[in-house]
PDB file of C-alpha atoms in Angstrom:
ATOM      1  CA  MET A   1     177.402 -41.168  35.768  1.00  0.00           C
ATOM      2  CA  ILE A   2     174.288 -43.234  35.036  1.00  0.00           C
ATOM      3  CA  ILE A   3     172.582 -40.267  33.352  1.00  0.00           C
ATOM      4  CA  HIS A   4     175.536 -39.757  30.987  1.00  0.00           C
ATOM      5  CA  LEU A   5     175.686 -43.472  30.211  1.00  0.00           C
ATOM      6  CA  HIS A   6     171.962 -43.532  29.433  1.00  0.00           C
ATOM      7  CA  ALA A   7     172.340 -40.408  27.265  1.00  0.00           C
ATOM      8  CA  TRP A   8     175.138 -41.988  25.249  1.00  0.00           C
ATOM      9  CA  GLN A   9     173.216 -45.239  24.747  1.00  0.00           C
ATOM     10  CA  SER A  10     170.080 -43.365  23.753  1.00  0.00           C
ATOM     11  CA  LEU A  11     172.027 -41.250  21.248  1.00  0.00           C
ATOM     12  CA  ARG A  12     173.592 -44.379  19.758  1.00  0.00           C
ATOM     13  CA  GLN A  13     170.131 -45.902  19.298  1.00  0.00           C
ATOM     14  CA  THR A  14     168.551 -42.871  17.625  1.00  0.00           C
ATOM     15  CA  PHE A  15     171.506 -41.799  15.471  1.00  0.00           C
ATOM     16  CA  PRO A  16     171.139 -44.352  12.631  1.00  0.00           C
ATOM     17  CA  VAL A  17     167.516 -43.373  12.020  1.00  0.00           C
ATOM     18  CA  ARG A  18     168.317 -39.642  12.056  1.00  0.00           C
ATOM     19  CA  LYS A  19     171.483 -39.655   9.936  1.00  0.00           C
ATOM     20  CA  PRO A  20     169.909 -37.447   7.231  1.00  0.00           C
ATOM     21  CA  GLU A  21     168.932 -34.874   9.852  1.00  0.00           C
ATOM     22  CA  TRP A  22     172.452 -34.858  11.288  1.00  0.00           C
ATOM     23  CA  PHE A  23     173.884 -34.571   7.785  1.00  0.00           C
ATOM     24  CA  MET A  24     171.673 -31.607   6.868  1.00  0.00           C
ATOM     25  CA  GLY A  25     172.475 -29.851  10.136  1.00  0.00           C
ATOM     26  CA  ALA A  26     176.195 -30.332   9.495  1.00  0.00           C
ATOM     27  CA  ALA A  27     175.870 -29.197   5.855  1.00  0.00           C
ATOM     28  CA  THR A  28     174.039 -26.048   6.933  1.00  0.00           C
ATOM     29  CA  ALA A  29     176.674 -25.320   9.588  1.00  0.00           C
ATOM     30  CA  ALA A  30     179.380 -25.850   6.938  1.00  0.00           C
ATOM     31  CA  PHE A  31     177.595 -23.394   4.638  1.00  0.00           C
ATOM     32  CA  TRP A  32     177.625 -20.916   7.530  1.00  0.00           C
ATOM     33  CA  LEU A  33     181.410 -21.330   7.721  1.00  0.00           C
ATOM     34  CA  LEU A  34     181.715 -20.737   3.980  1.00  0.00           C
ATOM     35  CA  LEU A  35     179.634 -17.559   4.146  1.00  0.00           C
ATOM     36  CA  SER A  36     181.515 -16.342   7.221  1.00  0.00           C
ATOM     37  CA  LEU A  37     185.006 -16.950   5.873  1.00  0.00           C
ATOM     38  CA  ARG A  38     184.379 -15.742   2.311  1.00  0.00           C
ATOM     39  CA  THR A  39     182.766 -12.388   3.056  1.00  0.00           C
ATOM     40  CA  ASP A  40     182.982 -11.317  -0.600  1.00  0.00           C
ATOM     41  CA  LEU A  41     181.223 -14.404  -1.967  1.00  0.00           C
ATOM     42  CA  PHE A  42     177.998 -12.653  -2.987  1.00  0.00           C
ATOM     43  CA  ASP A  43     179.954  -9.810  -4.609  1.00  0.00           C
ATOM     44  CA  SER A  44     182.421 -12.012  -6.483  1.00  0.00           C
ATOM     45  CA  SER A  45     180.051 -14.638  -7.870  1.00  0.00           C
ATOM     46  CA  GLU A  46     177.046 -14.094 -10.105  1.00  0.00           C
ATOM     47  CA  ALA A  47     175.637 -17.432  -8.899  1.00  0.00           C
ATOM     48  CA  TYR A  48     174.580 -15.841  -5.613  1.00  0.00           C
ATOM     49  CA  SER A  49     172.835 -12.813  -7.124  1.00  0.00           C
ATOM     50  CA  ARG A  50     169.329 -14.144  -6.449  1.00  0.00           C
ATOM     51  CA  LEU A  51     170.216 -14.894  -2.837  1.00  0.00           C
ATOM     52  CA  ALA A  52     171.681 -11.411  -2.515  1.00  0.00           C
ATOM     53  CA  ALA A  53     168.386 -10.004  -3.800  1.00  0.00           C
ATOM     54  CA  VAL A  54     166.581 -11.653  -0.871  1.00  0.00           C
ATOM     55  CA  ALA A  55     169.047 -10.693   1.887  1.00  0.00           C
ATOM     56  CA  PRO A  56     172.686  -9.630   2.300  1.00  0.00           C
ATOM     57  CA  GLN A  57     175.357 -12.241   2.858  1.00  0.00           C
ATOM     58  CA  PHE A  58     175.723 -11.659   6.589  1.00  0.00           C
ATOM     59  CA  VAL A  59     171.987 -12.309   7.076  1.00  0.00           C
ATOM     60  CA  TRP A  60     172.259 -15.624   5.206  1.00  0.00           C
ATOM     61  CA  SER A  61     175.355 -16.422   7.237  1.00  0.00           C
ATOM     62  CA  TRP A  62     173.668 -15.874  10.591  1.00  0.00           C
ATOM     63  CA  PHE A  63     170.544 -17.709   9.449  1.00  0.00           C
ATOM     64  CA  CYS A  64     172.711 -20.702   8.486  1.00  0.00           C
ATOM     65  CA  PHE A  65     174.419 -20.529  11.876  1.00  0.00           C
ATOM     66  CA  PHE A  66     171.193 -20.546  13.859  1.00  0.00           C
ATOM     67  CA  VAL A  67     169.552 -23.216  11.725  1.00  0.00           C
ATOM     68  CA  GLY A  68     172.594 -25.490  11.377  1.00  0.00           C
ATOM     69  CA  VAL A  69     173.997 -25.328  14.888  1.00  0.00           C
ATOM     70  CA  GLY A  70     170.515 -25.121  16.422  1.00  0.00           C
ATOM     71  CA  ARG A  71     169.446 -28.231  14.564  1.00  0.00           C
ATOM     72  CA  LEU A  72     172.536 -30.132  15.733  1.00  0.00           C
ATOM     73  CA  VAL A  73     171.902 -29.089  19.343  1.00  0.00           C
ATOM     74  CA  VAL A  74     168.233 -30.099  19.158  1.00  0.00           C
ATOM     75  CA  LEU A  75     169.174 -33.460  17.643  1.00  0.00           C
ATOM     76  CA  PHE A  76     171.724 -34.039  20.393  1.00  0.00           C
ATOM     77  CA  VAL A  77     169.239 -33.188  23.136  1.00  0.00           C
ATOM     78  CA  ASN A  78     166.515 -35.228  21.442  1.00  0.00           C
ATOM     79  CA  GLY A  79     168.719 -38.262  21.042  1.00  0.00           C
ATOM     80  CA  SER A  80     170.383 -38.058  24.442  1.00  0.00           C
ATOM     81  CA  TYR A  81     168.039 -36.779  27.102  1.00  0.00           C
ATOM     82  CA  TRP A  82     164.401 -36.108  26.212  1.00  0.00           C
ATOM     83  CA  ARG A  83     162.201 -35.953  23.151  1.00  0.00           C
ATOM     84  CA  THR A  84     161.795 -32.639  21.364  1.00  0.00           C
ATOM     85  CA  PRO A  85     159.611 -33.344  18.311  1.00  0.00           C
ATOM     86  CA  HIS A  86     158.321 -29.775  17.972  1.00  0.00           C
ATOM     87  CA  ALA A  87     161.828 -28.309  17.985  1.00  0.00           C
ATOM     88  CA  ARG A  88     162.980 -30.922  15.478  1.00  0.00           C
ATOM     89  CA  ALA A  89     160.050 -30.059  13.203  1.00  0.00           C
ATOM     90  CA  LEU A  90     160.737 -26.318  13.493  1.00  0.00           C
ATOM     91  CA  PHE A  91     164.406 -26.709  12.597  1.00  0.00           C
ATOM     92  CA  ALA A  92     163.570 -29.134   9.770  1.00  0.00           C
ATOM     93  CA  PHE A  93     161.186 -26.541   8.309  1.00  0.00           C
ATOM     94  CA  ALA A  94     163.803 -23.775   8.636  1.00  0.00           C
ATOM     95  CA  ASN A  95     166.399 -26.040   7.011  1.00  0.00           C
ATOM     96  CA  CYS A  96     164.048 -26.800   4.094  1.00  0.00           C
ATOM     97  CA  PHE A  97     163.342 -23.082   3.728  1.00  0.00           C
ATOM     98  CA  LEU A  98     167.076 -22.384   3.522  1.00  0.00           C
ATOM     99  CA  TRP A  99     167.928 -25.150   1.041  1.00  0.00           C
ATOM    100  CA  TYR A 100     164.894 -24.310  -1.086  1.00  0.00           C
ATOM    101  CA  HIS A 101     166.153 -20.748  -1.491  1.00  0.00           C
ATOM    102  CA  LEU A 102     169.656 -21.990  -2.193  1.00  0.00           C
ATOM    103  CA  SER A 103     168.362 -24.355  -4.867  1.00  0.00           C
ATOM    104  CA  ILE A 104     166.208 -21.676  -6.480  1.00  0.00           C
ATOM    105  CA  GLY A 105     169.012 -19.119  -6.221  1.00  0.00           C
ATOM    106  CA  LEU A 106     171.459 -21.429  -7.964  1.00  0.00           C
ATOM    107  CA  ALA A 107     168.936 -22.631 -10.572  1.00  0.00           C
ATOM    108  CA  ALA A 108     169.823 -19.740 -12.895  1.00  0.00           C
ATOM    109  CA  ASN A 109     173.296 -21.248 -13.236  1.00  0.00           C
ATOM    110  CA  ALA A 110     172.181 -24.711 -14.306  1.00  0.00           C
ATOM    111  CA  GLY A 111     175.268 -26.692 -13.522  1.00  0.00           C
ATOM    112  CA  PHE A 112     176.587 -28.973 -10.870  1.00  0.00           C
ATOM    113  CA  GLY A 113     175.527 -26.583  -8.110  1.00  0.00           C
ATOM    114  CA  ILE A 114     171.819 -26.982  -8.791  1.00  0.00           C
ATOM    115  CA  ILE A 115     172.086 -30.771  -8.855  1.00  0.00           C
ATOM    116  CA  PHE A 116     174.115 -30.758  -5.650  1.00  0.00           C
ATOM    117  CA  SER A 117     171.817 -28.407  -3.728  1.00  0.00           C
ATOM    118  CA  ALA A 118     168.643 -30.016  -5.064  1.00  0.00           C
ATOM    119  CA  THR A 119     169.896 -33.346  -3.754  1.00  0.00           C
ATOM    120  CA  PHE A 120     170.135 -31.824  -0.285  1.00  0.00           C
ATOM    121  CA  PHE A 121     166.708 -30.280  -0.535  1.00  0.00           C
TER     122      PHE A 121
END
């Protein structure tokens, strides 16, 4: 019981400082849901043509899953039990890689999407 209480208190202390990391992990996981539920997204929208040139939609979907959910798990472990700075750095790099490609892929359609994704990146 004491271990769980300590974990909860530790998570509450570290959460405010790491809100952007939690937000980006959740946004990446949400993008995974979008790509998983709308399997025809790359085919039906010209906006994703540059992303489709890099990899098919299912590859982007699984990459978003591993990066988004993995980042949330690492943040939970880091905030609750023990420090994992190398894992946090690895997932932050992978998340930046993903959002960079999304921003560049949507740049051809200069609209709200590029502003929105560039804000994340």
